[in-house]
């Protein structure tokens, strides 16, 4: 008696050299029920960590994010942040690091179309639990400087399973959540959960 369609697609790239680590992530979500869209959003995130040397756990980072949501009160949301990071654990099977920084956020086409200073506190975790399985989680908290109690929070967690044949395919179970304490009349939370097939290029 009803038709529904839900799509999630995206791409990510990770590249680590002796003195830097680059993380690029993008995704697009579309949900249609009975010919009407209930979700249409896209995100692009880029983070680069500069490693001071092979033995030091400290890093310097720069981060940029762009978010589009058709049903939000703004046309486009973007933020840029810089700061320091610390690698608590860095092994082939386990990686855990935290970041602290500052920057600014702007909502183009929103009620407040200005740059808003903000802080960044984040943590990132990756663990290989077997030869073919990997867990990851990432959470970032962005409190505003001028308005105490107003903040954004972004969380992403998942479980990846590498397939034996073909070897360049993986299955991924993913949960992402975005929360904005100032939604301006729209829902403050955007939760997505999905099962994806990953193709390694």
PDB file of C-alpha atoms in Angstrom:
ATOM      1  CA  UNK A   1       0.000   0.000   0.000  1.00  0.00           C
ATOM      2  CA  UNK A   2       3.028   2.313   0.126  1.00  0.00           C
ATOM      3  CA  UNK A   3       6.401   2.741  -1.553  1.00  0.00           C
ATOM      4  CA  UNK A   4       9.616   3.740   0.189  1.00  0.00           C
ATOM      5  CA  UNK A   5      13.196   4.152  -0.936  1.00  0.00           C
ATOM      6  CA  UNK A   6      16.295   4.908   1.109  1.00  0.00           C
ATOM      7  CA  UNK A   7      19.774   5.496  -0.304  1.00  0.00           C
ATOM      8  CA  UNK A   8      23.146   6.190   1.279  1.00  0.00           C
ATOM      9  CA  UNK A   9      26.289   6.564  -0.786  1.00  0.00           C
ATOM     10  CA  UNK A  10      29.679   8.171  -0.358  1.00  0.00           C
ATOM     11  CA  UNK A  11      33.432   7.871  -0.512  1.00  0.00           C
ATOM     12  CA  UNK A  12      36.342   8.109   1.862  1.00  0.00           C
ATOM     13  CA  UNK A  13      40.086   8.187   1.569  1.00  0.00           C
ATOM     14  CA  UNK A  14      42.852   7.790   4.147  1.00  0.00           C
ATOM     15  CA  UNK A  15      46.483   8.465   3.400  1.00  0.00           C
ATOM     16  CA  UNK A  16      49.313   8.412   5.934  1.00  0.00           C
ATOM     17  CA  UNK A  17      52.919   9.314   5.292  1.00  0.00           C
ATOM     18  CA  UNK A  18      55.830   9.866   7.635  1.00  0.00           C
ATOM     19  CA  UNK A  19      54.798  13.374   8.626  1.00  0.00           C
ATOM     20  CA  UNK A  20      51.070  13.648   7.878  1.00  0.00           C
ATOM     21  CA  UNK A  21      47.762  11.786   7.939  1.00  0.00           C
ATOM     22  CA  UNK A  22      44.889  12.802   5.655  1.00  0.00           C
ATOM     23  CA  UNK A  23      41.269  11.730   6.204  1.00  0.00           C
ATOM     24  CA  UNK A  24      38.609  12.571   3.617  1.00  0.00           C
ATOM     25  CA  UNK A  25      35.005  11.473   4.050  1.00  0.00           C
ATOM     26  CA  UNK A  26      31.800  12.277   2.178  1.00  0.00           C
ATOM     27  CA  UNK A  27      28.289  10.855   2.112  1.00  0.00           C
ATOM     28  CA  UNK A  28      24.831  11.514   0.694  1.00  0.00           C
ATOM     29  CA  UNK A  29      21.489  10.393   2.182  1.00  0.00           C
ATOM     30  CA  UNK A  30      18.118  10.309   0.416  1.00  0.00           C
ATOM     31  CA  UNK A  31      14.816   8.938   1.738  1.00  0.00           C
ATOM     32  CA  UNK A  32      11.583   8.990  -0.289  1.00  0.00           C
ATOM     33  CA  UNK A  33       8.199   7.650   0.834  1.00  0.00           C
ATOM     34  CA  UNK A  34       5.123   7.635  -1.410  1.00  0.00           C
ATOM     35  CA  UNK A  35       6.813  10.066  -3.759  1.00  0.00           C
ATOM     36  CA  UNK A  36       7.707  12.599  -1.035  1.00  0.00           C
ATOM     37  CA  UNK A  37      11.215  13.268   0.237  1.00  0.00           C
ATOM     38  CA  UNK A  38      11.707  13.037   3.989  1.00  0.00           C
ATOM     39  CA  UNK A  39      15.506  13.241   3.917  1.00  0.00           C
ATOM     40  CA  UNK A  40      17.981  14.811   1.522  1.00  0.00           C
ATOM     41  CA  UNK A  41      21.401  15.760   2.891  1.00  0.00           C
ATOM     42  CA  UNK A  42      25.104  15.543   2.097  1.00  0.00           C
ATOM     43  CA  UNK A  43      28.337  15.976   4.039  1.00  0.00           C
ATOM     44  CA  UNK A  44      31.986  16.497   3.143  1.00  0.00           C
ATOM     45  CA  UNK A  45      34.705  16.334   5.807  1.00  0.00           C
ATOM     46  CA  UNK A  46      38.472  16.802   5.470  1.00  0.00           C
ATOM     47  CA  UNK A  47      41.009  16.461   8.308  1.00  0.00           C
ATOM     48  CA  UNK A  48      44.786  16.603   8.074  1.00  0.00           C
ATOM     49  CA  UNK A  49      47.119  15.801  10.962  1.00  0.00           C
ATOM     50  CA  UNK A  50      50.759  16.851  10.787  1.00  0.00           C
ATOM     51  CA  UNK A  51      52.953  14.416  12.721  1.00  0.00           C
ATOM     52  CA  UNK A  52      55.830  16.151  14.464  1.00  0.00           C
ATOM     53  CA  UNK A  53      58.143  13.117  14.237  1.00  0.00           C
ATOM     54  CA  UNK A  54      58.064   9.323  14.377  1.00  0.00           C
ATOM     55  CA  UNK A  55      58.245   9.097  18.179  1.00  0.00           C
ATOM     56  CA  UNK A  56      56.193  12.100  19.314  1.00  0.00           C
ATOM     57  CA  UNK A  57      52.487  11.458  20.068  1.00  0.00           C
ATOM     58  CA  UNK A  58      51.618  15.137  19.448  1.00  0.00           C
ATOM     59  CA  UNK A  59      50.132  16.355  16.179  1.00  0.00           C
ATOM     60  CA  UNK A  60      48.908  19.607  14.661  1.00  0.00           C
ATOM     61  CA  UNK A  61      45.655  19.425  12.710  1.00  0.00           C
ATOM     62  CA  UNK A  62      43.399  21.417  10.401  1.00  0.00           C
ATOM     63  CA  UNK A  63      39.820  20.443   9.674  1.00  0.00           C
ATOM     64  CA  UNK A  64      37.078  21.589   7.332  1.00  0.00           C
ATOM     65  CA  UNK A  65      33.468  20.416   7.029  1.00  0.00           C
ATOM     66  CA  UNK A  66      30.570  21.281   4.715  1.00  0.00           C
ATOM     67  CA  UNK A  67      27.021  20.053   5.382  1.00  0.00           C
ATOM     68  CA  UNK A  68      23.887  20.424   3.227  1.00  0.00           C
ATOM     69  CA  UNK A  69      20.361  19.548   4.373  1.00  0.00           C
ATOM     70  CA  UNK A  70      17.319  20.318   2.253  1.00  0.00           C
ATOM     71  CA  UNK A  71      15.055  20.374   5.321  1.00  0.00           C
ATOM     72  CA  UNK A  72      17.283  22.441   7.605  1.00  0.00           C
ATOM     73  CA  UNK A  73      16.813  26.148   8.335  1.00  0.00           C
ATOM     74  CA  UNK A  74      19.985  26.992   6.375  1.00  0.00           C
ATOM     75  CA  UNK A  75      21.190  26.421   2.838  1.00  0.00           C
ATOM     76  CA  UNK A  76      24.717  25.314   3.753  1.00  0.00           C
ATOM     77  CA  UNK A  77      26.619  24.844   7.006  1.00  0.00           C
ATOM     78  CA  UNK A  78      30.397  24.956   7.106  1.00  0.00           C
ATOM     79  CA  UNK A  79      33.101  25.073   9.757  1.00  0.00           C
ATOM     80  CA  UNK A  80      36.907  25.289   9.882  1.00  0.00           C
ATOM     81  CA  UNK A  81      39.016  24.341  12.900  1.00  0.00           C
ATOM     82  CA  UNK A  82      42.675  24.042  13.861  1.00  0.00           C
ATOM     83  CA  UNK A  83      44.420  22.750  16.967  1.00  0.00           C
ATOM     84  CA  UNK A  84      46.540  20.028  18.521  1.00  0.00           C
ATOM     85  CA  UNK A  85      46.060  16.282  18.757  1.00  0.00           C
ATOM     86  CA  UNK A  86      47.516  13.525  20.912  1.00  0.00           C
ATOM     87  CA  UNK A  87      47.949   9.881  19.896  1.00  0.00           C
ATOM     88  CA  UNK A  88      47.380   7.842  23.041  1.00  0.00           C
ATOM     89  CA  UNK A  89      47.770   4.519  21.218  1.00  0.00           C
ATOM     90  CA  UNK A  90      49.184   4.033  17.730  1.00  0.00           C
ATOM     91  CA  UNK A  91      49.640   0.419  16.673  1.00  0.00           C
ATOM     92  CA  UNK A  92      48.721  -1.496  13.517  1.00  0.00           C
ATOM     93  CA  UNK A  93      45.778  -3.114  15.350  1.00  0.00           C
ATOM     94  CA  UNK A  94      44.691  -0.177  17.551  1.00  0.00           C
ATOM     95  CA  UNK A  95      44.637   3.594  17.116  1.00  0.00           C
ATOM     96  CA  UNK A  96      43.193   6.086  19.601  1.00  0.00           C
ATOM     97  CA  UNK A  97      43.707   9.844  19.535  1.00  0.00           C
ATOM     98  CA  UNK A  98      42.087  13.019  20.851  1.00  0.00           C
ATOM     99  CA  UNK A  99      41.966  16.557  19.453  1.00  0.00           C
ATOM    100  CA  UNK A 100      41.405  20.005  20.972  1.00  0.00           C
ATOM    101  CA  UNK A 101      41.132  23.124  18.862  1.00  0.00           C
ATOM    102  CA  UNK A 102      39.182  26.211  17.877  1.00  0.00           C
ATOM    103  CA  UNK A 103      37.674  27.730  14.769  1.00  0.00           C
ATOM    104  CA  UNK A 104      34.435  29.152  13.416  1.00  0.00           C
ATOM    105  CA  UNK A 105      31.120  27.955  11.986  1.00  0.00           C
ATOM    106  CA  UNK A 106      28.729  29.636   9.566  1.00  0.00           C
ATOM    107  CA  UNK A 107      25.249  28.797   8.292  1.00  0.00           C
ATOM    108  CA  UNK A 108      24.774  30.313   4.848  1.00  0.00           C
ATOM    109  CA  UNK A 109      21.166  31.246   4.186  1.00  0.00           C
ATOM    110  CA  UNK A 110      20.194  30.732   7.840  1.00  0.00           C
ATOM    111  CA  UNK A 111      18.836  33.054  10.500  1.00  0.00           C
ATOM    112  CA  UNK A 112      22.364  34.004  11.607  1.00  0.00           C
ATOM    113  CA  UNK A 113      24.447  34.301   8.453  1.00  0.00           C
ATOM    114  CA  UNK A 114      27.708  35.172  10.241  1.00  0.00           C
ATOM    115  CA  UNK A 115      30.860  33.368  11.354  1.00  0.00           C
ATOM    116  CA  UNK A 116      30.448  32.100  14.939  1.00  0.00           C
ATOM    117  CA  UNK A 117      33.588  31.295  16.993  1.00  0.00           C
ATOM    118  CA  UNK A 118      33.598  27.792  18.448  1.00  0.00           C
ATOM    119  CA  UNK A 119      35.840  25.221  20.117  1.00  0.00           C
ATOM    120  CA  UNK A 120      36.436  21.613  19.128  1.00  0.00           C
ATOM    121  CA  UNK A 121      36.911  18.609  21.407  1.00  0.00           C
ATOM    122  CA  UNK A 122      37.074  15.238  19.679  1.00  0.00           C
ATOM    123  CA  UNK A 123      38.148  11.618  19.965  1.00  0.00           C
ATOM    124  CA  UNK A 124      38.815   8.982  17.300  1.00  0.00           C
ATOM    125  CA  UNK A 125      39.168   5.221  17.738  1.00  0.00           C
ATOM    126  CA  UNK A 126      39.973   2.395  15.299  1.00  0.00           C
ATOM    127  CA  UNK A 127      40.607  -1.245  16.196  1.00  0.00           C
ATOM    128  CA  UNK A 128      41.182  -4.321  14.053  1.00  0.00           C
ATOM    129  CA  UNK A 129      39.535  -7.163  15.962  1.00  0.00           C
ATOM    130  CA  UNK A 130      40.442  -9.868  13.445  1.00  0.00           C
ATOM    131  CA  UNK A 131      42.150 -10.259  10.086  1.00  0.00           C
ATOM    132  CA  UNK A 132      38.972  -9.215   8.268  1.00  0.00           C
ATOM    133  CA  UNK A 133      37.043  -7.111  10.825  1.00  0.00           C
ATOM    134  CA  UNK A 134      37.510  -3.545  12.021  1.00  0.00           C
ATOM    135  CA  UNK A 135      35.641  -1.325  14.479  1.00  0.00           C
ATOM    136  CA  UNK A 136      35.756   2.471  14.445  1.00  0.00           C
ATOM    137  CA  UNK A 137      34.149   5.347  16.322  1.00  0.00           C
ATOM    138  CA  UNK A 138      34.494   9.107  16.169  1.00  0.00           C
ATOM    139  CA  UNK A 139      32.841  11.880  18.176  1.00  0.00           C
ATOM    140  CA  UNK A 140      33.285  15.648  17.919  1.00  0.00           C
ATOM    141  CA  UNK A 141      31.826  18.356  20.160  1.00  0.00           C
ATOM    142  CA  UNK A 142      31.625  22.004  19.010  1.00  0.00           C
ATOM    143  CA  UNK A 143      30.589  24.450  21.786  1.00  0.00           C
ATOM    144  CA  UNK A 144      30.119  28.121  20.894  1.00  0.00           C
ATOM    145  CA  UNK A 145      32.243  30.753  22.593  1.00  0.00           C
ATOM    146  CA  UNK A 146      29.676  33.511  22.967  1.00  0.00           C
ATOM    147  CA  UNK A 147      26.543  31.520  23.860  1.00  0.00           C
ATOM    148  CA  UNK A 148      27.105  29.103  26.743  1.00  0.00           C
ATOM    149  CA  UNK A 149      25.044  25.938  26.267  1.00  0.00           C
ATOM    150  CA  UNK A 150      24.767  26.174  22.478  1.00  0.00           C
ATOM    151  CA  UNK A 151      26.719  23.507  20.619  1.00  0.00           C
ATOM    152  CA  UNK A 152      26.864  20.968  17.833  1.00  0.00           C
ATOM    153  CA  UNK A 153      27.878  17.319  18.174  1.00  0.00           C
ATOM    154  CA  UNK A 154      28.723  14.776  15.481  1.00  0.00           C
ATOM    155  CA  UNK A 155      29.208  11.041  16.069  1.00  0.00           C
ATOM    156  CA  UNK A 156      30.057   8.219  13.670  1.00  0.00           C
ATOM    157  CA  UNK A 157      30.551   4.530  14.479  1.00  0.00           C
ATOM    158  CA  UNK A 158      30.761   1.395  12.403  1.00  0.00           C
ATOM    159  CA  UNK A 159      31.867  -2.187  11.857  1.00  0.00           C
ATOM    160  CA  UNK A 160      33.623  -3.178   8.623  1.00  0.00           C
ATOM    161  CA  UNK A 161      33.961  -6.764   7.392  1.00  0.00           C
ATOM    162  CA  UNK A 162      36.300  -7.503   4.502  1.00  0.00           C
ATOM    163  CA  UNK A 163      35.019 -10.129   2.076  1.00  0.00           C
ATOM    164  CA  UNK A 164      37.338 -12.878   0.957  1.00  0.00           C
ATOM    165  CA  UNK A 165      36.073 -12.946  -2.634  1.00  0.00           C
ATOM    166  CA  UNK A 166      36.340 -10.522  -4.255  1.00  0.00           C
ATOM    167  CA  UNK A 167      39.007  -9.120  -1.972  1.00  0.00           C
ATOM    168  CA  UNK A 168      38.319  -5.444  -2.771  1.00  0.00           C
ATOM    169  CA  UNK A 169      34.762  -5.563  -1.353  1.00  0.00           C
ATOM    170  CA  UNK A 170      33.752  -4.986   2.261  1.00  0.00           C
ATOM    171  CA  UNK A 171      30.477  -4.821   4.164  1.00  0.00           C
ATOM    172  CA  UNK A 172      29.963  -1.936   6.570  1.00  0.00           C
ATOM    173  CA  UNK A 173      27.383  -1.425   9.313  1.00  0.00           C
ATOM    174  CA  UNK A 174      27.269   2.276  10.130  1.00  0.00           C
ATOM    175  CA  UNK A 175      25.521   4.682  12.514  1.00  0.00           C
ATOM    176  CA  UNK A 176      25.911   8.472  12.271  1.00  0.00           C
ATOM    177  CA  UNK A 177      24.300  11.183  14.379  1.00  0.00           C
ATOM    178  CA  UNK A 178      24.339  14.994  14.133  1.00  0.00           C
ATOM    179  CA  UNK A 179      22.916  17.173  16.884  1.00  0.00           C
ATOM    180  CA  UNK A 180      22.448  20.949  16.822  1.00  0.00           C
ATOM    181  CA  UNK A 181      21.170  22.740  19.933  1.00  0.00           C
ATOM    182  CA  UNK A 182      19.930  25.667  17.797  1.00  0.00           C
ATOM    183  CA  UNK A 183      17.804  24.024  15.068  1.00  0.00           C
ATOM    184  CA  UNK A 184      15.646  27.153  14.431  1.00  0.00           C
ATOM    185  CA  UNK A 185      12.351  25.299  14.185  1.00  0.00           C
ATOM    186  CA  UNK A 186      13.592  22.042  12.651  1.00  0.00           C
ATOM    187  CA  UNK A 187      14.540  18.771  14.331  1.00  0.00           C
ATOM    188  CA  UNK A 188      17.768  19.145  16.341  1.00  0.00           C
ATOM    189  CA  UNK A 189      18.899  15.572  15.631  1.00  0.00           C
ATOM    190  CA  UNK A 190      19.699  13.712  12.424  1.00  0.00           C
ATOM    191  CA  UNK A 191      20.259   9.976  12.916  1.00  0.00           C
ATOM    192  CA  UNK A 192      21.192   7.554  10.128  1.00  0.00           C
ATOM    193  CA  UNK A 193      21.928   3.848  10.260  1.00  0.00           C
ATOM    194  CA  UNK A 194      22.853   1.811   7.216  1.00  0.00           C
ATOM    195  CA  UNK A 195      24.352  -1.331   5.731  1.00  0.00           C
ATOM    196  CA  UNK A 196      26.795  -0.542   2.933  1.00  0.00           C
ATOM    197  CA  UNK A 197      28.959  -2.328   0.412  1.00  0.00           C
ATOM    198  CA  UNK A 198      32.414  -0.745   0.111  1.00  0.00           C
ATOM    199  CA  UNK A 199      34.447  -0.983  -3.082  1.00  0.00           C
ATOM    200  CA  UNK A 200      38.171  -0.308  -2.592  1.00  0.00           C
ATOM    201  CA  UNK A 201      39.734   1.409  -5.584  1.00  0.00           C
TER     202      UNK A 201
END
